[in-house]
Amino acid sequence: MIEIENLSKWYGDFQVLTDCSTKVAKGEVVVVCGPSGSGKSTLIKCVNGLEPAQKGSILVDGTEVTARGADLTKLRARIGMVFQHFELYPHMTVRENLCLAQQKVLDRSRDEAVAKAETLLNRVGLTQHIDKHPGALSGGQQQRVAISRALAMDPIAMLFDEPTSALDPEMINEVLDVMVELASDGMTMMVVTHEMGFARKVADRVVFMDAGAIVEDRPTEQFFSAPESDRAKDFLSKILNH
Amino acid sequence: MDYNWNWGVLFTDPYLDWLVMGVQWTFAVALTAWVLALIVGILVGVGRTLPSRPIAFICTAYVELFRNVPLLVQMFLWYFVMPELVPDDMGRWIKRDMPNPEYVTAVIALGLYTASRVAEQVRAGISAVGQGLTNASYANGFSVAQTYRYILLPISFRLIVPPMTSEFLTIFKNSSLALTIGLLELTAQSQQIAEYTFNGFEAYTAATVIYVCIALLATIIMQVAERYTRIPGYMGSR
Ligand SMILES: Nc1ncnc2c1ncn2[C@@H]1O[C@H](COP(=O)(O)OP(=O)(O)O)[C@@H](O)[C@H]1O
Ligand SMILES: [Mg+2]
């Protein structure tokens, strides 16, 4: 589904990504972790072409993302993305947040779009907030709306960039629960997160990044029980001991 | 000092008519120039934020040029110099046959100058919306045009209502410079009344009061607009 091969990227002289290669197969859940500034966000943004890369290739469902003239708009419509700071459209109600792209990008009818929005909101328990603006919701609620907005497009894969890092602790689980359910429904997911409990529970593989390179890329159990690199060991001991 | 106070003069024939005509020209110039400034300003402001380098460069050049040359100089350039620079036929037409040349010139000069200031506000508004929301829109499947149409412009327009109010007030004040190319707007008419009646104090007081009233009216309208368009729970920056 997602195949990243020898991807390198520079910001000016600064190399953010060095020769990154990994894969997410259909129905697979891959967690990406690593210290802050290691390039996780950059890598995941390259997957749907929000950031261009200078070397290497990314194949998403057969489309070469890094090719010149690639139809990125069309590709992005089929890949959901969830951000750390939710990024809901603040000037629209929750309903419009979920309907706009359905109608303008997928050309769905208003009735179809609204029906879809209502079903999805019902699933995440937010039906009664459908007429509110995002600013009136808690962080956890906003993130669940953001996930629903992405799902409304019937994506073939979902990208998450630290979806719970901006949340108060008591709201983290309500968002993780939605993601766990999504994973068990068979959604293809690439998730940047530090929630190791979530990784243990649903991830098929864990990718560990440091300084722009993929240091480890292994099945979840192996990663946790016997990390190979010192950097991963160090990272795990820090993150699991608090 | 012996000065003959006579407030009544403002309401006598023909001076009242002059004032009314002055107000009409002031409104005509300011409002038409405002429409021109909005159209050009939005295009240029958006252009500065586009990924295309040549477009962004041209738009930046426009802003720097029009914002930094004094408005009075621009007024003179459009009125006296421009007709000499265009092809002969057109120059002759502008000088001889163009209807209301002072009005048209004032609108162009004031409109294009204010456009550079509007463009700056639009650009600032769009950047205040932020890269995060822009990325979310692209990730949602929207094209560049759709992202501007549905996300960036609606949000940034709401954010820039307050600075745009002050630009709108400024365009009324700046419209008084049109008197230098002979347009009989409010300030020019007051000056004329002062010269005819020697009641300069009354004449300029009348102009002052009218400008203040226009400013109050515009402020109230924009405040209502701001309340009406405010986004619940959104501060515009995080
Ligand atoms: N637009 C940018 N310009 C320059 N450097 C950037 C930019 N975005 C990120 N970086 C740098 O790239 C590195 C990786 O950033 P990022 O992918 O956000 O890391 P992570 O998500 O793992 O914390 C950091 O050192 C960051 O400072
Ligand atoms: Mg990050």
mmCIF file of N, CA and C and ligand atoms in Angstrom, chain A residues 35-42 44-45 84 161-162 192, ligand 2:
data_model
loop_
_atom_site.group_PDB
_atom_site.id
_atom_site.type_symbol
_atom_site.label_atom_id
_atom_site.label_comp_id
_atom_site.label_asym_id
_atom_site.label_seq_id
_atom_site.Cartn_x
_atom_site.Cartn_y
_atom_site.Cartn_z
ATOM 1 N N PRO A 35 12.883 10.172 18.993
ATOM 2 C CA PRO A 35 12.970 11.439 19.712
ATOM 3 C C PRO A 35 12.445 12.603 18.893
ATOM 4 N N SER A 36 12.092 13.670 19.581
ATOM 5 C CA SER A 36 11.617 14.875 18.925
ATOM 6 C C SER A 36 12.689 15.420 17.978
ATOM 7 N N GLY A 37 12.273 15.818 16.778
ATOM 8 C CA GLY A 37 13.222 16.347 15.804
ATOM 9 C C GLY A 37 13.900 15.283 14.964
ATOM 10 N N SER A 38 13.468 14.014 15.133
ATOM 11 C CA SER A 38 14.130 12.948 14.388
ATOM 12 C C SER A 38 13.596 12.820 12.952
ATOM 13 N N GLY A 39 12.545 13.560 12.604
ATOM 14 C CA GLY A 39 12.060 13.555 11.226
ATOM 15 C C GLY A 39 10.788 12.760 11.009
ATOM 16 N N LYS A 40 10.095 12.387 12.077
ATOM 17 C CA LYS A 40 8.877 11.584 11.948
ATOM 18 C C LYS A 40 7.779 12.338 11.183
ATOM 19 N N SER A 41 7.545 13.577 11.604
ATOM 20 C CA SER A 41 6.509 14.373 10.925
ATOM 21 C C SER A 41 6.863 14.571 9.461
ATOM 22 N N THR A 42 8.118 14.864 9.221
ATOM 23 C CA THR A 42 8.556 15.091 7.848
ATOM 24 C C THR A 42 8.324 13.836 6.999
ATOM 25 N N ILE A 44 6.165 11.402 7.452
ATOM 26 C CA ILE A 44 4.758 11.090 7.222
ATOM 27 C C ILE A 44 4.119 12.106 6.267
ATOM 28 N N LYS A 45 4.631 13.350 6.288
ATOM 29 C CA LYS A 45 4.110 14.359 5.362
ATOM 30 C C LYS A 45 4.577 14.104 3.933
ATOM 31 N N GLN A 84 -1.480 16.665 14.910
ATOM 32 C CA GLN A 84 -1.322 16.880 16.346
ATOM 33 C C GLN A 84 -2.296 17.947 16.865
ATOM 34 N N ASP A 161 -0.230 11.962 12.778
ATOM 35 C CA ASP A 161 1.004 12.586 13.274
ATOM 36 C C ASP A 161 0.805 13.033 14.718
ATOM 37 N N GLU A 162 1.250 12.230 15.641
ATOM 38 C CA GLU A 162 1.111 12.500 17.075
ATOM 39 C C GLU A 162 -0.300 12.970 17.453
ATOM 40 N N VAL A 192 2.431 8.096 13.805
ATOM 41 C CA VAL A 192 3.519 8.640 14.612
ATOM 42 C C VAL A 192 2.962 8.865 16.003
HETATM 43 MG MG MG C 2 6.530 15.892 14.780
#
